[in-house]
PDB file of C-alpha atoms and ligand atoms in Angstrom:
ATOM      1  CA  UNK A   1      -9.293 -16.705  26.001  1.00  0.00           C
ATOM      2  CA  UNK A   2      -7.640 -16.134  22.610  1.00  0.00           C
ATOM      3  CA  UNK A   3      -5.442 -13.094  22.140  1.00  0.00           C
ATOM      4  CA  UNK A   4      -4.815 -10.600  19.365  1.00  0.00           C
ATOM      5  CA  UNK A   5      -2.121  -8.058  18.716  1.00  0.00           C
ATOM      6  CA  UNK A   6      -3.351  -5.158  16.573  1.00  0.00           C
ATOM      7  CA  UNK A   7      -0.929  -3.109  14.452  1.00  0.00           C
ATOM      8  CA  UNK A   8      -1.832   0.471  13.543  1.00  0.00           C
ATOM      9  CA  UNK A   9      -0.279   3.592  12.046  1.00  0.00           C
ATOM     10  CA  UNK A  10      -3.021   6.192  12.290  1.00  0.00           C
ATOM     11  CA  UNK A  11      -6.512   7.060  13.481  1.00  0.00           C
ATOM     12  CA  UNK A  12      -7.410   3.610  14.693  1.00  0.00           C
ATOM     13  CA  UNK A  13     -11.093   3.677  13.793  1.00  0.00           C
ATOM     14  CA  UNK A  14     -10.919  -0.006  12.847  1.00  0.00           C
ATOM     15  CA  UNK A  15      -9.210  -0.608  16.172  1.00  0.00           C
ATOM     16  CA  UNK A  16     -12.174   1.108  17.839  1.00  0.00           C
ATOM     17  CA  UNK A  17     -14.556  -1.205  15.973  1.00  0.00           C
ATOM     18  CA  UNK A  18     -12.561  -4.204  17.207  1.00  0.00           C
ATOM     19  CA  UNK A  19     -12.617  -2.865  20.777  1.00  0.00           C
ATOM     20  CA  UNK A  20     -16.383  -2.312  20.564  1.00  0.00           C
ATOM     21  CA  UNK A  21     -16.853  -5.880  19.342  1.00  0.00           C
ATOM     22  CA  UNK A  22     -14.637  -7.156  22.142  1.00  0.00           C
ATOM     23  CA  UNK A  23     -16.676  -5.224  24.700  1.00  0.00           C
ATOM     24  CA  UNK A  24     -19.883  -6.660  23.258  1.00  0.00           C
ATOM     25  CA  UNK A  25     -18.419 -10.165  23.487  1.00  0.00           C
ATOM     26  CA  UNK A  26     -18.379 -10.526  19.706  1.00  0.00           C
ATOM     27  CA  UNK A  27     -14.685 -10.739  18.884  1.00  0.00           C
ATOM     28  CA  UNK A  28     -13.871 -14.160  20.251  1.00  0.00           C
ATOM     29  CA  UNK A  29     -10.604 -12.801  21.649  1.00  0.00           C
ATOM     30  CA  UNK A  30      -9.018 -10.212  23.844  1.00  0.00           C
ATOM     31  CA  UNK A  31      -6.626  -7.562  22.568  1.00  0.00           C
ATOM     32  CA  UNK A  32      -3.273  -8.123  24.270  1.00  0.00           C
ATOM     33  CA  UNK A  33      -1.535  -5.084  22.789  1.00  0.00           C
ATOM     34  CA  UNK A  34      -1.727  -2.405  20.141  1.00  0.00           C
ATOM     35  CA  UNK A  35       1.531  -1.567  18.382  1.00  0.00           C
ATOM     36  CA  UNK A  36       2.084   1.498  16.215  1.00  0.00           C
ATOM     37  CA  UNK A  37       5.062   2.320  14.030  1.00  0.00           C
ATOM     38  CA  UNK A  38       4.173   6.010  14.415  1.00  0.00           C
ATOM     39  CA  UNK A  39       4.512   7.596  17.868  1.00  0.00           C
ATOM     40  CA  UNK A  40       1.834  10.202  17.083  1.00  0.00           C
ATOM     41  CA  UNK A  41      -0.836   7.753  15.902  1.00  0.00           C
ATOM     42  CA  UNK A  42      -4.136   8.829  17.507  1.00  0.00           C
ATOM     43  CA  UNK A  43      -5.105   5.160  17.746  1.00  0.00           C
ATOM     44  CA  UNK A  44      -2.553   4.729  20.558  1.00  0.00           C
ATOM     45  CA  UNK A  45      -4.675   6.894  22.859  1.00  0.00           C
ATOM     46  CA  UNK A  46      -7.767   4.953  21.916  1.00  0.00           C
ATOM     47  CA  UNK A  47      -5.994   1.749  22.935  1.00  0.00           C
ATOM     48  CA  UNK A  48      -4.809   3.198  26.228  1.00  0.00           C
ATOM     49  CA  UNK A  49      -8.307   4.540  26.978  1.00  0.00           C
ATOM     50  CA  UNK A  50      -9.630   1.010  26.516  1.00  0.00           C
ATOM     51  CA  UNK A  51      -7.038  -0.352  28.940  1.00  0.00           C
ATOM     52  CA  UNK A  52      -4.931  -2.005  26.254  1.00  0.00           C
ATOM     53  CA  UNK A  53      -1.122  -1.723  26.386  1.00  0.00           C
ATOM     54  CA  UNK A  54      -0.132   0.719  23.625  1.00  0.00           C
ATOM     55  CA  UNK A  55       3.359   0.232  22.293  1.00  0.00           C
ATOM     56  CA  UNK A  56       5.438   2.201  19.788  1.00  0.00           C
ATOM     57  CA  UNK A  57       8.004   0.546  17.550  1.00  0.00           C
ATOM     58  CA  UNK A  58       9.127   3.500  15.454  1.00  0.00           C
ATOM     59  CA  UNK A  59      10.364   2.367  12.051  1.00  0.00           C
ATOM     60  CA  UNK A  60      12.686   5.401  11.900  1.00  0.00           C
ATOM     61  CA  UNK A  61      14.745   3.896  14.721  1.00  0.00           C
ATOM     62  CA  UNK A  62      15.856   0.979  12.533  1.00  0.00           C
ATOM     63  CA  UNK A  63      18.323   0.943   9.649  1.00  0.00           C
ATOM     64  CA  UNK A  64      16.239  -1.230   7.319  1.00  0.00           C
ATOM     65  CA  UNK A  65      13.007  -3.210   6.961  1.00  0.00           C
ATOM     66  CA  UNK A  66      14.585  -6.427   8.257  1.00  0.00           C
ATOM     67  CA  UNK A  67      15.706  -4.780  11.498  1.00  0.00           C
ATOM     68  CA  UNK A  68      12.342  -3.081  11.997  1.00  0.00           C
ATOM     69  CA  UNK A  69      10.400  -6.268  11.310  1.00  0.00           C
ATOM     70  CA  UNK A  70      12.617  -8.223  13.710  1.00  0.00           C
ATOM     71  CA  UNK A  71      11.953  -5.697  16.495  1.00  0.00           C
ATOM     72  CA  UNK A  72       8.259  -5.718  15.688  1.00  0.00           C
ATOM     73  CA  UNK A  73       8.098  -9.523  15.765  1.00  0.00           C
ATOM     74  CA  UNK A  74       9.825  -9.535  19.138  1.00  0.00           C
ATOM     75  CA  UNK A  75       7.230  -7.161  20.596  1.00  0.00           C
ATOM     76  CA  UNK A  76       4.390  -9.148  19.059  1.00  0.00           C
ATOM     77  CA  UNK A  77       5.688 -12.543  20.190  1.00  0.00           C
ATOM     78  CA  UNK A  78       6.062 -11.297  23.762  1.00  0.00           C
ATOM     79  CA  UNK A  79       2.246 -11.528  23.901  1.00  0.00           C
ATOM     80  CA  UNK A  80       2.041 -14.933  22.180  1.00  0.00           C
ATOM     81  CA  UNK A  81      -1.039 -13.851  20.194  1.00  0.00           C
ATOM     82  CA  UNK A  82      -3.311 -16.208  18.297  1.00  0.00           C
ATOM     83  CA  UNK A  83      -3.511 -13.683  15.471  1.00  0.00           C
ATOM     84  CA  UNK A  84      -1.982 -10.441  14.257  1.00  0.00           C
ATOM     85  CA  UNK A  85      -4.505  -7.908  12.974  1.00  0.00           C
ATOM     86  CA  UNK A  86      -3.334  -5.113  10.676  1.00  0.00           C
ATOM     87  CA  UNK A  87      -5.678  -2.168  11.121  1.00  0.00           C
ATOM     88  CA  UNK A  88      -4.420   0.718   9.014  1.00  0.00           C
ATOM     89  CA  UNK A  89      -0.797  -0.395   9.414  1.00  0.00           C
ATOM     90  CA  UNK A  90       1.055   1.483   6.691  1.00  0.00           C
ATOM     91  CA  UNK A  91       4.287  -0.458   6.325  1.00  0.00           C
ATOM     92  CA  UNK A  92       5.383  -2.939   3.718  1.00  0.00           C
ATOM     93  CA  UNK A  93       6.399  -6.105   5.550  1.00  0.00           C
ATOM     94  CA  UNK A  94       9.305  -8.370   4.702  1.00  0.00           C
ATOM     95  CA  UNK A  95       8.599 -11.876   3.389  1.00  0.00           C
ATOM     96  CA  UNK A  96      10.151 -13.382   6.522  1.00  0.00           C
ATOM     97  CA  UNK A  97       7.802 -11.446   8.773  1.00  0.00           C
ATOM     98  CA  UNK A  98       4.771 -12.389   6.701  1.00  0.00           C
ATOM     99  CA  UNK A  99       5.689 -16.082   6.702  1.00  0.00           C
ATOM    100  CA  UNK A 100       6.171 -16.063  10.458  1.00  0.00           C
ATOM    101  CA  UNK A 101       2.475 -15.221  10.886  1.00  0.00           C
ATOM    102  CA  UNK A 102       1.111 -16.992   7.812  1.00  0.00           C
ATOM    103  CA  UNK A 103      -2.503 -18.055   8.258  1.00  0.00           C
ATOM    104  CA  UNK A 104      -2.885 -15.959  11.385  1.00  0.00           C
ATOM    105  CA  UNK A 105      -2.299 -12.431  10.088  1.00  0.00           C
ATOM    106  CA  UNK A 106      -5.110 -10.473   8.454  1.00  0.00           C
ATOM    107  CA  UNK A 107      -5.440  -7.033   6.878  1.00  0.00           C
ATOM    108  CA  UNK A 108      -8.231  -4.719   5.853  1.00  0.00           C
ATOM    109  CA  UNK A 109      -7.860  -2.894   2.572  1.00  0.00           C
ATOM    110  CA  UNK A 110     -10.069  -0.028   1.388  1.00  0.00           C
ATOM    111  CA  UNK A 111     -11.065  -1.408  -2.022  1.00  0.00           C
ATOM    112  CA  UNK A 112     -12.698  -4.430  -3.574  1.00  0.00           C
ATOM    113  CA  UNK A 113      -9.501  -6.357  -4.272  1.00  0.00           C
ATOM    114  CA  UNK A 114      -8.077  -7.265  -6.712  1.00  0.00           C
ATOM    115  CA  UNK A 115      -9.141  -3.778  -7.844  1.00  0.00           C
ATOM    116  CA  UNK A 116      -6.972  -0.967  -6.533  1.00  0.00           C
ATOM    117  CA  UNK A 117      -4.257  -2.588  -4.432  1.00  0.00           C
ATOM    118  CA  UNK A 118      -1.826  -0.118  -2.851  1.00  0.00           C
ATOM    119  CA  UNK A 119      -2.492   3.492  -1.895  1.00  0.00           C
ATOM    120  CA  UNK A 120      -5.054   6.206  -2.751  1.00  0.00           C
ATOM    121  CA  UNK A 121      -7.776   3.687  -3.436  1.00  0.00           C
ATOM    122  CA  UNK A 122     -10.720   6.112  -3.166  1.00  0.00           C
ATOM    123  CA  UNK A 123      -9.124   8.658  -5.472  1.00  0.00           C
ATOM    124  CA  UNK A 124      -8.363   5.925  -8.000  1.00  0.00           C
ATOM    125  CA  UNK A 125     -11.871   4.473  -7.774  1.00  0.00           C
ATOM    126  CA  UNK A 126     -13.343   7.919  -8.482  1.00  0.00           C
ATOM    127  CA  UNK A 127     -10.851   8.446 -11.304  1.00  0.00           C
ATOM    128  CA  UNK A 128     -11.881   5.155 -12.920  1.00  0.00           C
ATOM    129  CA  UNK A 129     -15.555   6.015 -12.572  1.00  0.00           C
ATOM    130  CA  UNK A 130     -16.468   2.745 -10.876  1.00  0.00           C
ATOM    131  CA  UNK A 131     -20.038   2.589  -9.528  1.00  0.00           C
ATOM    132  CA  UNK A 132     -19.304   0.059  -6.798  1.00  0.00           C
ATOM    133  CA  UNK A 133     -16.407   0.363  -4.382  1.00  0.00           C
ATOM    134  CA  UNK A 134     -15.764  -1.202  -0.993  1.00  0.00           C
ATOM    135  CA  UNK A 135     -13.333  -2.983   1.254  1.00  0.00           C
ATOM    136  CA  UNK A 136     -11.717  -6.377   1.682  1.00  0.00           C
ATOM    137  CA  UNK A 137     -10.463  -8.380   4.650  1.00  0.00           C
ATOM    138  CA  UNK A 138      -7.798 -10.826   3.545  1.00  0.00           C
ATOM    139  CA  UNK A 139      -5.069 -13.076   4.844  1.00  0.00           C
ATOM    140  CA  UNK A 140      -1.671 -11.452   4.506  1.00  0.00           C
ATOM    141  CA  UNK A 141       0.731 -13.065   2.049  1.00  0.00           C
ATOM    142  CA  UNK A 142       4.082 -11.758   0.801  1.00  0.00           C
ATOM    143  CA  UNK A 143       2.525 -10.127  -2.280  1.00  0.00           C
ATOM    144  CA  UNK A 144       1.044  -6.784  -1.211  1.00  0.00           C
ATOM    145  CA  UNK A 145      -2.773  -6.699  -0.940  1.00  0.00           C
ATOM    146  CA  UNK A 146      -3.009 -10.050  -2.663  1.00  0.00           C
ATOM    147  CA  UNK A 147      -3.853 -12.614   0.031  1.00  0.00           C
ATOM    148  CA  UNK A 148      -6.980 -14.791  -0.002  1.00  0.00           C
ATOM    149  CA  UNK A 149     -10.183 -12.851   0.615  1.00  0.00           C
ATOM    150  CA  UNK A 150     -12.157 -13.562   3.774  1.00  0.00           C
ATOM    151  CA  UNK A 151     -14.979 -11.062   3.325  1.00  0.00           C
ATOM    152  CA  UNK A 152     -15.779  -8.004   1.267  1.00  0.00           C
ATOM    153  CA  UNK A 153     -18.334  -5.225   1.621  1.00  0.00           C
ATOM    154  CA  UNK A 154     -19.560  -3.183  -1.324  1.00  0.00           C
ATOM    155  CA  UNK A 155     -20.766   0.396  -1.248  1.00  0.00           C
ATOM    156  CA  UNK A 156     -22.216   2.513  -4.040  1.00  0.00           C
ATOM    157  CA  UNK A 157     -20.319   5.410  -5.594  1.00  0.00           C
ATOM    158  CA  UNK A 158     -22.546   8.438  -6.124  1.00  0.00           C
ATOM    159  CA  UNK A 159     -22.156  11.172  -8.722  1.00  0.00           C
ATOM    160  CA  UNK A 160     -21.462  13.842  -6.148  1.00  0.00           C
ATOM    161  CA  UNK A 161     -18.935  11.795  -4.157  1.00  0.00           C
ATOM    162  CA  UNK A 162     -15.492  13.114  -3.466  1.00  0.00           C
ATOM    163  CA  UNK A 163     -12.617  11.247  -1.852  1.00  0.00           C
ATOM    164  CA  UNK A 164     -13.799  12.196   1.617  1.00  0.00           C
ATOM    165  CA  UNK A 165     -17.435  11.122   1.305  1.00  0.00           C
ATOM    166  CA  UNK A 166     -16.438   7.885  -0.394  1.00  0.00           C
ATOM    167  CA  UNK A 167     -13.768   7.120   2.212  1.00  0.00           C
ATOM    168  CA  UNK A 168     -16.301   7.675   5.003  1.00  0.00           C
ATOM    169  CA  UNK A 169     -18.792   5.287   3.379  1.00  0.00           C
ATOM    170  CA  UNK A 170     -16.133   2.616   2.909  1.00  0.00           C
ATOM    171  CA  UNK A 171     -14.830   3.071   6.443  1.00  0.00           C
ATOM    172  CA  UNK A 172     -18.289   2.451   7.863  1.00  0.00           C
ATOM    173  CA  UNK A 173     -18.378  -0.836   5.938  1.00  0.00           C
ATOM    174  CA  UNK A 174     -14.877  -1.688   7.192  1.00  0.00           C
ATOM    175  CA  UNK A 175     -16.061  -1.331  10.758  1.00  0.00           C
ATOM    176  CA  UNK A 176     -18.829  -3.853  10.113  1.00  0.00           C
ATOM    177  CA  UNK A 177     -16.800  -6.558   8.414  1.00  0.00           C
ATOM    178  CA  UNK A 178     -13.469  -6.497  10.225  1.00  0.00           C
ATOM    179  CA  UNK A 179     -14.681  -7.634  13.668  1.00  0.00           C
ATOM    180  CA  UNK A 180     -16.752 -10.315  11.957  1.00  0.00           C
ATOM    181  CA  UNK A 181     -13.773 -11.702  10.040  1.00  0.00           C
ATOM    182  CA  UNK A 182     -11.569 -11.659  13.127  1.00  0.00           C
ATOM    183  CA  UNK A 183     -14.224 -13.535  15.080  1.00  0.00           C
ATOM    184  CA  UNK A 184     -14.441 -16.225  12.380  1.00  0.00           C
ATOM    185  CA  UNK A 185     -10.663 -16.583  12.492  1.00  0.00           C
ATOM    186  CA  UNK A 186     -10.707 -16.868  16.285  1.00  0.00           C
ATOM    187  CA  UNK A 187     -13.468 -19.465  16.107  1.00  0.00           C
ATOM    188  CA  UNK A 188     -11.313 -21.541  13.763  1.00  0.00           C
ATOM    189  CA  UNK A 189     -13.978 -21.399  11.069  1.00  0.00           C
ATOM    190  CA  UNK A 190     -11.801 -20.266   8.145  1.00  0.00           C
ATOM    191  CA  UNK A 191     -10.164 -22.828   5.912  1.00  0.00           C
ATOM    192  CA  UNK A 192      -8.066 -22.152   2.840  1.00  0.00           C
ATOM    193  CA  UNK A 193      -8.796 -24.022  -0.365  1.00  0.00           C
ATOM    194  CA  UNK A 194      -6.345 -22.662  -2.900  1.00  0.00           C
ATOM    195  CA  UNK A 195      -7.081 -18.958  -2.918  1.00  0.00           C
ATOM    196  CA  UNK A 196     -10.633 -19.442  -1.678  1.00  0.00           C
ATOM    197  CA  UNK A 197     -11.500 -19.062   1.967  1.00  0.00           C
ATOM    198  CA  UNK A 198     -14.153 -21.453   3.180  1.00  0.00           C
ATOM    199  CA  UNK A 199     -16.229 -20.438   6.164  1.00  0.00           C
ATOM    200  CA  UNK A 200     -17.581 -23.320   8.165  1.00  0.00           C
ATOM    201  CA  UNK A 201     -20.756 -23.023  10.195  1.00  0.00           C
ATOM    202  CA  UNK A 202     -20.616 -22.589  13.941  1.00  0.00           C
ATOM    203  CA  UNK A 203     -20.550 -25.941  15.771  1.00  0.00           C
ATOM    204  CA  UNK A 204     -23.867 -27.756  15.511  1.00  0.00           C
ATOM    205  CA  UNK A 205     -25.250 -25.635  12.663  1.00  0.00           C
ATOM    206  CA  UNK A 206     -25.638 -26.543   8.983  1.00  0.00           C
ATOM    207  CA  UNK A 207     -22.709 -25.791   6.691  1.00  0.00           C
ATOM    208  CA  UNK A 208     -22.534 -22.447   4.960  1.00  0.00           C
ATOM    209  CA  UNK A 209     -20.556 -21.711   1.861  1.00  0.00           C
ATOM    210  CA  UNK A 210     -17.699 -19.356   1.311  1.00  0.00           C
ATOM    211  CA  UNK A 211     -16.504 -15.869   2.073  1.00  0.00           C
ATOM    212  CA  UNK A 212     -19.753 -13.935   2.097  1.00  0.00           C
ATOM    213  CA  UNK A 213     -20.120 -10.397   0.826  1.00  0.00           C
ATOM    214  CA  UNK A 214     -22.099  -7.600   2.363  1.00  0.00           C
ATOM    215  CA  UNK A 215     -23.650  -5.121  -0.024  1.00  0.00           C
ATOM    216  CA  UNK A 216     -25.095  -1.845   1.123  1.00  0.00           C
ATOM    217  CA  UNK A 217     -27.222   0.313  -1.105  1.00  0.00           C
ATOM    218  CA  UNK A 218     -27.892   0.193  -4.794  1.00  0.00           C
ATOM    219  CA  UNK A 219     -25.756   1.615  -7.524  1.00  0.00           C
ATOM    220  CA  UNK A 220     -27.519   4.419  -9.367  1.00  0.00           C
ATOM    221  CA  UNK A 221     -27.676   4.348 -13.122  1.00  0.00           C
ATOM    222  CA  UNK A 222     -25.661   7.160 -14.684  1.00  0.00           C
TER     223      UNK A 222
HETATM  224  C1  GRF B   1      -8.584   2.101   6.542  1.00  0.00           C
HETATM  225  O1  GRF B   1      -9.251   2.627   5.423  1.00  0.00           O
HETATM  226  C2  GRF B   1      -7.915   0.789   6.199  1.00  0.00           C
HETATM  227  O2  GRF B   1      -8.625   0.032   5.284  1.00  0.00           O
HETATM  228  C3  GRF B   1      -6.635   1.259   5.583  1.00  0.00           C
HETATM  229  O3  GRF B   1      -6.242   2.369   6.347  1.00  0.00           O
HETATM  230  C4  GRF B   1      -7.392   2.954   6.945  1.00  0.00           C
HETATM  231  C5  GRF B   1      -7.146   2.951   8.413  1.00  0.00           C
HETATM  232  O4  GRF B   1      -8.131   3.614   9.121  1.00  0.00           O
HETATM  233  N1  GRF B   1      -5.667   0.187   5.524  1.00  0.00           N
HETATM  234  P1  GRF B   1      -8.152   3.548  10.711  1.00  0.00           P
HETATM  235  O5  GRF B   1      -6.771   3.895  11.204  1.00  0.00           O
HETATM  236  O6  GRF B   1      -8.589   2.172  11.109  1.00  0.00           O
HETATM  237  O7  GRF B   1      -9.147   4.616  11.100  1.00  0.00           O
END
């Protein structure tokens, strides 16, 4: 059985989606541990309730990013995971840490990258007046929110949306695509070709093409 370590900082709703997929036999892996850099992260309780070891590595206990990342790597490696899954993990990682898990560390970002990397994505999407917004699962590379895309989901932006309604719509899409992407990774079906991620078919089935997108809803004309 393959193993994941999931890193969180907050609510852990993506973690819950991963746990639900695991319970339904659709994740292709078990979750060996959940690690949070914030002791108060509500996601820690969700992990514990699901019988998953919940660990805190508080970034405030370390003098700099290198020291924190070294401690984090030690806790991760103790579980010898097949992949590291960032699920709302709000820390910038050092290049050394990223390279250590290259090709086996993924992140979910609440925008259609390369649009809106970084923070406050929903607010910025509303400010720009975009009609389509969404989320992206990507491999993690040293450049923030810039790794090769595995899958994206698009959602419409409505005239009466505010940050909260838009965030909720995007989050729902996140919960659909993240377990799927993790399963593909665990099945060894993702292959990098430059910046493009190729998805191979499950064994014995005809080949499919690349990183699919899921669209939900139609964008209204202004
Ligand atoms: C999600 O929107 C994720 O894309 C972003 O942080 C949020 C985490 O939500 N990186 P949760 O903790 O999984 O509920």
